[in-house]
XYZ file of C-alpha atoms in Angstrom:
317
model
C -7.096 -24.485 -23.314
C -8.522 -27.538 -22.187
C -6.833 -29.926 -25.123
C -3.617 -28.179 -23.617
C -3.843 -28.866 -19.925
C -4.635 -32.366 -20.977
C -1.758 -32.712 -22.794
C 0.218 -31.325 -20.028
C -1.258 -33.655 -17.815
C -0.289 -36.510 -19.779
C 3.097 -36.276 -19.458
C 5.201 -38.121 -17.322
C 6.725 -35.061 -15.595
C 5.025 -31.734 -14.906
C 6.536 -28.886 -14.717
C 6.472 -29.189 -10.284
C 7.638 -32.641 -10.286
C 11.213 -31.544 -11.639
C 11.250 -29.696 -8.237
C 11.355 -33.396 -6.056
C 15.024 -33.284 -7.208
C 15.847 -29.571 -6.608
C 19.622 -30.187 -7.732
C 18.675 -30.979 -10.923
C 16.779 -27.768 -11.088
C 18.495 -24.795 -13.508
C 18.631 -21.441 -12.229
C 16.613 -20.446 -15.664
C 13.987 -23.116 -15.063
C 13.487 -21.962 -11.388
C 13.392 -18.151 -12.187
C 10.498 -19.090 -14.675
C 8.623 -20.724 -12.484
C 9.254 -18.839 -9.168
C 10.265 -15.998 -10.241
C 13.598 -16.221 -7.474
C 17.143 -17.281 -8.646
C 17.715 -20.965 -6.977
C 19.655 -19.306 -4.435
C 16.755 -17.320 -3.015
C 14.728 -20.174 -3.428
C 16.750 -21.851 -0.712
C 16.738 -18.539 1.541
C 13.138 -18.673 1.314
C 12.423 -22.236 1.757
C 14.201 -21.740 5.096
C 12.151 -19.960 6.462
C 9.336 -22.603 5.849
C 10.266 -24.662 9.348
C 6.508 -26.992 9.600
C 6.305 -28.278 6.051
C 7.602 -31.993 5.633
C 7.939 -34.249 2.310
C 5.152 -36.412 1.870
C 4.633 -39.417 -0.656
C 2.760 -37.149 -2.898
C 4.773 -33.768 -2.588
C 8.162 -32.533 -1.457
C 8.241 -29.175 0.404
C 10.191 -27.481 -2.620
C 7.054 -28.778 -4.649
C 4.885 -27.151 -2.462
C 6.780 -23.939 -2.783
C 7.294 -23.566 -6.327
C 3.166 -23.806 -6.565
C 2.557 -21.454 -4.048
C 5.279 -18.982 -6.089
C 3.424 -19.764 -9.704
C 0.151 -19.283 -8.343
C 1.327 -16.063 -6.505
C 2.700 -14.915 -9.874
C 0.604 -16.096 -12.267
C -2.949 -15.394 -10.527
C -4.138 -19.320 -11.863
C -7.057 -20.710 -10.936
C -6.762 -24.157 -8.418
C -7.686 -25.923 -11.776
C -5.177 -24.909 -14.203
C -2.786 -25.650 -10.799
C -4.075 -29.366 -10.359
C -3.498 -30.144 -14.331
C -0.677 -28.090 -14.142
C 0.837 -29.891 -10.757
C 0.668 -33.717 -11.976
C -2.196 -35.939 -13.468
C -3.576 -37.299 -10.907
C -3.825 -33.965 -8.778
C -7.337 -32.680 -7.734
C -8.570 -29.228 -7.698
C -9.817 -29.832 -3.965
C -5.464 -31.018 -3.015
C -4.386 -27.675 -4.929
C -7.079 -25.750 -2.340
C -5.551 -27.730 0.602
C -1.801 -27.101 -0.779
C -2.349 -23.047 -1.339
C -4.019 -22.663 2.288
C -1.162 -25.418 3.903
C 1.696 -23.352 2.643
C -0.307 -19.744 3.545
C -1.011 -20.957 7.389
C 3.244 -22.585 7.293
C 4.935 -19.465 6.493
C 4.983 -19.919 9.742
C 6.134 -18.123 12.052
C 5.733 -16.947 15.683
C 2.661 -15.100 16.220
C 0.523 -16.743 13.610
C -1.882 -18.220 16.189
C -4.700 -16.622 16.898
C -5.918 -16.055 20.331
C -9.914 -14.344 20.136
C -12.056 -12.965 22.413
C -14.002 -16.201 22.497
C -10.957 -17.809 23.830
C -10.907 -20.166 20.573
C -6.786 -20.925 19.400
C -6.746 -21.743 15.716
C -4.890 -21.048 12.914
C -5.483 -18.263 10.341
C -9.209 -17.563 11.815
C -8.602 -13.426 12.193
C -7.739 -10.649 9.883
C -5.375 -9.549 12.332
C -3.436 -13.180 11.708
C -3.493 -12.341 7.969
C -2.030 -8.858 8.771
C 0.320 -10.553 10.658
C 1.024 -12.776 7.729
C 1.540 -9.577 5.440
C 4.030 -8.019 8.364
C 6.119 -11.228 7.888
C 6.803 -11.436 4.299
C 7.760 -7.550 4.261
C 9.927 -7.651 6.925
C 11.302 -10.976 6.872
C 10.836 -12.432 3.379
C 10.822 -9.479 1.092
C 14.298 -9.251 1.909
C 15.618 -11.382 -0.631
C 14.018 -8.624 -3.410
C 16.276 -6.079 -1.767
C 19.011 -5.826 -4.788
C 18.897 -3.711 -7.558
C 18.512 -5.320 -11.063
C 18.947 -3.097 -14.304
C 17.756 -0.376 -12.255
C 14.894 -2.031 -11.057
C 13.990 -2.429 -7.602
C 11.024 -4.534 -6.530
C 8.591 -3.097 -3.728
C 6.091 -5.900 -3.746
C 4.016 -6.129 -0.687
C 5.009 -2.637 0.776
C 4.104 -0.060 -1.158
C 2.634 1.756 2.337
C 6.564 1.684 4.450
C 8.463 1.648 0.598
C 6.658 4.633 -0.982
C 3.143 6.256 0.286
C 4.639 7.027 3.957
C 7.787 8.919 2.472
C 5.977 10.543 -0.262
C 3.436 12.059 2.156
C 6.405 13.588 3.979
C 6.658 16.241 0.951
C 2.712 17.155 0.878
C 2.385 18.176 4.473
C 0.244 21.295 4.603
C -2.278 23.386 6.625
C -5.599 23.590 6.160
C -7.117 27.197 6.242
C -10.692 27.656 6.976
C -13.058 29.315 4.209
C -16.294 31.056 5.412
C -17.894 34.492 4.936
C -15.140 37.052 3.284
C -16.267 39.526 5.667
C -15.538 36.569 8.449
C -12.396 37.277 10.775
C -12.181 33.790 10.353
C -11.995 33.120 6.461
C -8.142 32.056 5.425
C -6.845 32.978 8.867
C -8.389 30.323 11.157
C -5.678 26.965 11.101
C -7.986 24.176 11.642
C -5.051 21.708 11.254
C -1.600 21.482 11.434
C 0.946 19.248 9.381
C -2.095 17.256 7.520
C -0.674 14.434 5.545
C -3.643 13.360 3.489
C -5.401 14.842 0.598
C -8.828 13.017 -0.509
C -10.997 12.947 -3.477
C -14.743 13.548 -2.973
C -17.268 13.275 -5.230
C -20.025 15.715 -5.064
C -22.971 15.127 -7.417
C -21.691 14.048 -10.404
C -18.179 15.937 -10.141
C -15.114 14.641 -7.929
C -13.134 17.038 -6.293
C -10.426 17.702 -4.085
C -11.948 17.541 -0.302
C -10.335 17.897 3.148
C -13.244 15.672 4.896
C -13.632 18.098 7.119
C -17.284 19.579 7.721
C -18.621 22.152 10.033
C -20.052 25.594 10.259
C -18.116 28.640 11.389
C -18.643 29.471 14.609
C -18.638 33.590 13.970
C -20.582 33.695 10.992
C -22.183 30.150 10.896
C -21.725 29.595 7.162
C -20.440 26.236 5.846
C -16.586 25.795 5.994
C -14.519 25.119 3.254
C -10.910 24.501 3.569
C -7.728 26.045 1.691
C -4.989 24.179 1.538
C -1.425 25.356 2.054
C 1.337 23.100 1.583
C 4.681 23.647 4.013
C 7.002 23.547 1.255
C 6.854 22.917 -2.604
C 6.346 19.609 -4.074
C 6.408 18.063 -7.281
C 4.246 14.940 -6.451
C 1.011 14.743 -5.048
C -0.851 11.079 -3.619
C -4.866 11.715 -3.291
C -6.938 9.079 -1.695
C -10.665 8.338 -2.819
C -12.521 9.239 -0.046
C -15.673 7.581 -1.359
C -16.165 3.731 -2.477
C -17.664 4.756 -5.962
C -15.061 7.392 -7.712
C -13.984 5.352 -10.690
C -11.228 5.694 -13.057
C -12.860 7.435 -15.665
C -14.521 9.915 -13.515
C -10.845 11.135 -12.090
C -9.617 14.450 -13.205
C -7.074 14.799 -15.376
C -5.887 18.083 -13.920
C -6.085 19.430 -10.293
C -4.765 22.727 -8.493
C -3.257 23.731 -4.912
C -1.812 27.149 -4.477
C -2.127 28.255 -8.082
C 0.030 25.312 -9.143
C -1.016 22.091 -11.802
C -0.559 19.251 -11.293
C -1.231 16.364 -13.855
C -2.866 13.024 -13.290
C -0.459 9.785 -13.644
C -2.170 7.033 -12.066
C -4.064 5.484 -9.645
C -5.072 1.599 -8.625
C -8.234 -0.248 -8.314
C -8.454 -3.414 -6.156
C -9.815 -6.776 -8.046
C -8.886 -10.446 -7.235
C -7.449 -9.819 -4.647
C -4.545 -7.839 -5.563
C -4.054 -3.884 -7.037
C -3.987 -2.671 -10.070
C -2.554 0.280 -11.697
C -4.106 2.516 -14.140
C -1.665 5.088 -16.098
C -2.423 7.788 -18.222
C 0.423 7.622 -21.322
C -0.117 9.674 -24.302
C -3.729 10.831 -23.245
C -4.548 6.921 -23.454
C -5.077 4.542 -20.064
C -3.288 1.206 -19.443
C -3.406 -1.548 -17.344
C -0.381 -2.624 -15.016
C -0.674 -5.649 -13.480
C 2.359 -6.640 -10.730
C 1.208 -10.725 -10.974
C 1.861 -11.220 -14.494
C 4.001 -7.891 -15.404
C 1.424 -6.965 -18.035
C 1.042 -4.047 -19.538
C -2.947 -3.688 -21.816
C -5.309 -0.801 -22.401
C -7.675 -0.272 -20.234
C -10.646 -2.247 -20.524
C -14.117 -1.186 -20.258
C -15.226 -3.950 -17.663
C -12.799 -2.371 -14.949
C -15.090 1.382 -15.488
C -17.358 0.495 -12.203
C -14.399 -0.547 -10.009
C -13.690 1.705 -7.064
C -10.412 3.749 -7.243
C -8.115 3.705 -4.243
C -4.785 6.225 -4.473
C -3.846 8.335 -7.444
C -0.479 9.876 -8.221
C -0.511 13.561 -9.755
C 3.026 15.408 -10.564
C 3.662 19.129 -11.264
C 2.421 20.260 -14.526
C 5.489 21.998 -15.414
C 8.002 18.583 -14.654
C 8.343 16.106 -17.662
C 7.660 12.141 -16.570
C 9.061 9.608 -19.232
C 7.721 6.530 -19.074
């Protein structure tokens, strides 16, 4: 690796100094490195109002790193060999966090409590950062290509939010049998999420709901009764330490199976997905669109969501 990024560094041109003169720029070139036609390139270096060419980088430079670094998950080392010869690792760190504060846009100063004004010093600025590039710059990954349509960034307002719409149910309370109470008390209405618990050694379905019955006083346990059928069912882990290999394969509501088909785990800084094809688990990552079985390393990382569909529907992969 290292006789390689030397050799790329001795070249005259790197592979971001062909974007100081974008019109020379192919559409190929810049979908390899962006990942964006040059057309959207343009849309989104529009939006981009406070960066300025300087002697050592152009704004479309500064872009197209941002963009490979976004997609490729480099480290700032592999970026500063990567960007020119004479680039540090310490200018790559001050490029990245120049171009993350400039997406700029109204809002993205931070007012605190301590009546401090900076820039990018609150989680609620990154959030706001996050609410930007859905609504504003996701846009340009709208269209539908070969049937594929990207939902990068918003998998809450693309997916989980209209999905949960089909699992609303009640939750019915279990107690004594001989309890008025047991599967006739409603203790709530139009629930929209189902959690994973584990218990010992075991993880199972759980309503996070605990209490004692106020007739018979014995512990509560919950039924749950969906409003209407479904084929798809999105179960959040409850508890920071249910891992991937501890998830069931098979779960039941209402008499019905449904089979497991993945779930994510957050690492560097970004999901990713776990599928269950042919018995066997693999890898998805969205940064570099790879596809590998699951490795052993990833066994202690904390699950987040997991997807389950009706035992009796088919899912091709």
């Amino acid at each position: 690796m290292i006789k390689i990024l030397e050799f790329i560094a001795s070249r005259d041109d790197s592979i971001f100094s062909r974007f100081q003169d974008f019109d020379q720029i192919t559409d190929s070139f810049c979908f390899k490195i962006t990942g964006w036609s040059k057309n959207d390139f343009i849309k989104f270096s529009e939006f981009i109002k406070s960066i300025k060419n300087s002697k050592k980088r152009s704004k479309f430079q500064l872009i197209a790193l941002y963009r490979y670094w976004l997609r490729k998950g480099s480290d700032q080392s592999t970026s500063a060999h990567l960007f020119s010869k004479t680039t540090t690792q310490r200018q790559i760190s001050r490029y990245l966090e120049q171009i993350r504060i400039l997406v700029n846009l109204k809002g993205y100063i931070c007012s605190c409590k301590s009546g401090k004004r900076l820039v990018g010093c609150c989680t609620h600025v990154a959030n706001k950062a996050k609410e930007i590039w859905i609504n504003q710059i996701m846009v340009l990954a709208h269209k539908v290509t070969n049937g594929v349509l990207s939902i990068f960034g918003s998998e809450y307002s693309r997916f989980v939010k209209h999905l949960a719409e089909f699992q609303k149910h009640d939750l019915l309370q279990i107690c004594n049998e001989n309890c008025i109470y047991n599967m006739n008390l409603i203790i709530r209405e139009n629930s929209e999420n189902i959690f994973f618990k584990k218990i010992g050694n075991t993880v199972n379905l759980h309503s996070c709901y605990v209490s004692k019955c106020s007739a018979c006083k014995s512990e509560v346990s919950v039924f749950i009764r969906l409003k209407s059928p479904t084929n798809f069912l999105l179960i959040q882990s409850a508890d920071a330490y249910i891992f991937v290999v501890e998830l069931p394969k098979t779960i039941s509501i209402q008499n019905k199976l449904f089979n497991f088909i993945c779930t994510t785990f957050y690492v560097g800084r970004h999901f990713i997905g776990v599928f269950d094809i042919d018995n066997k688990l693999y890898e998805v990552d969205d940064l570099d669109q790879s596809v590998r079985l699951f490795d052993s390393r990833f066994d202690n990382y904390p699950t987040t969501v997991s997807l389950f569909y009706e035992k009796e529907k088919k899912i091709i992969f």
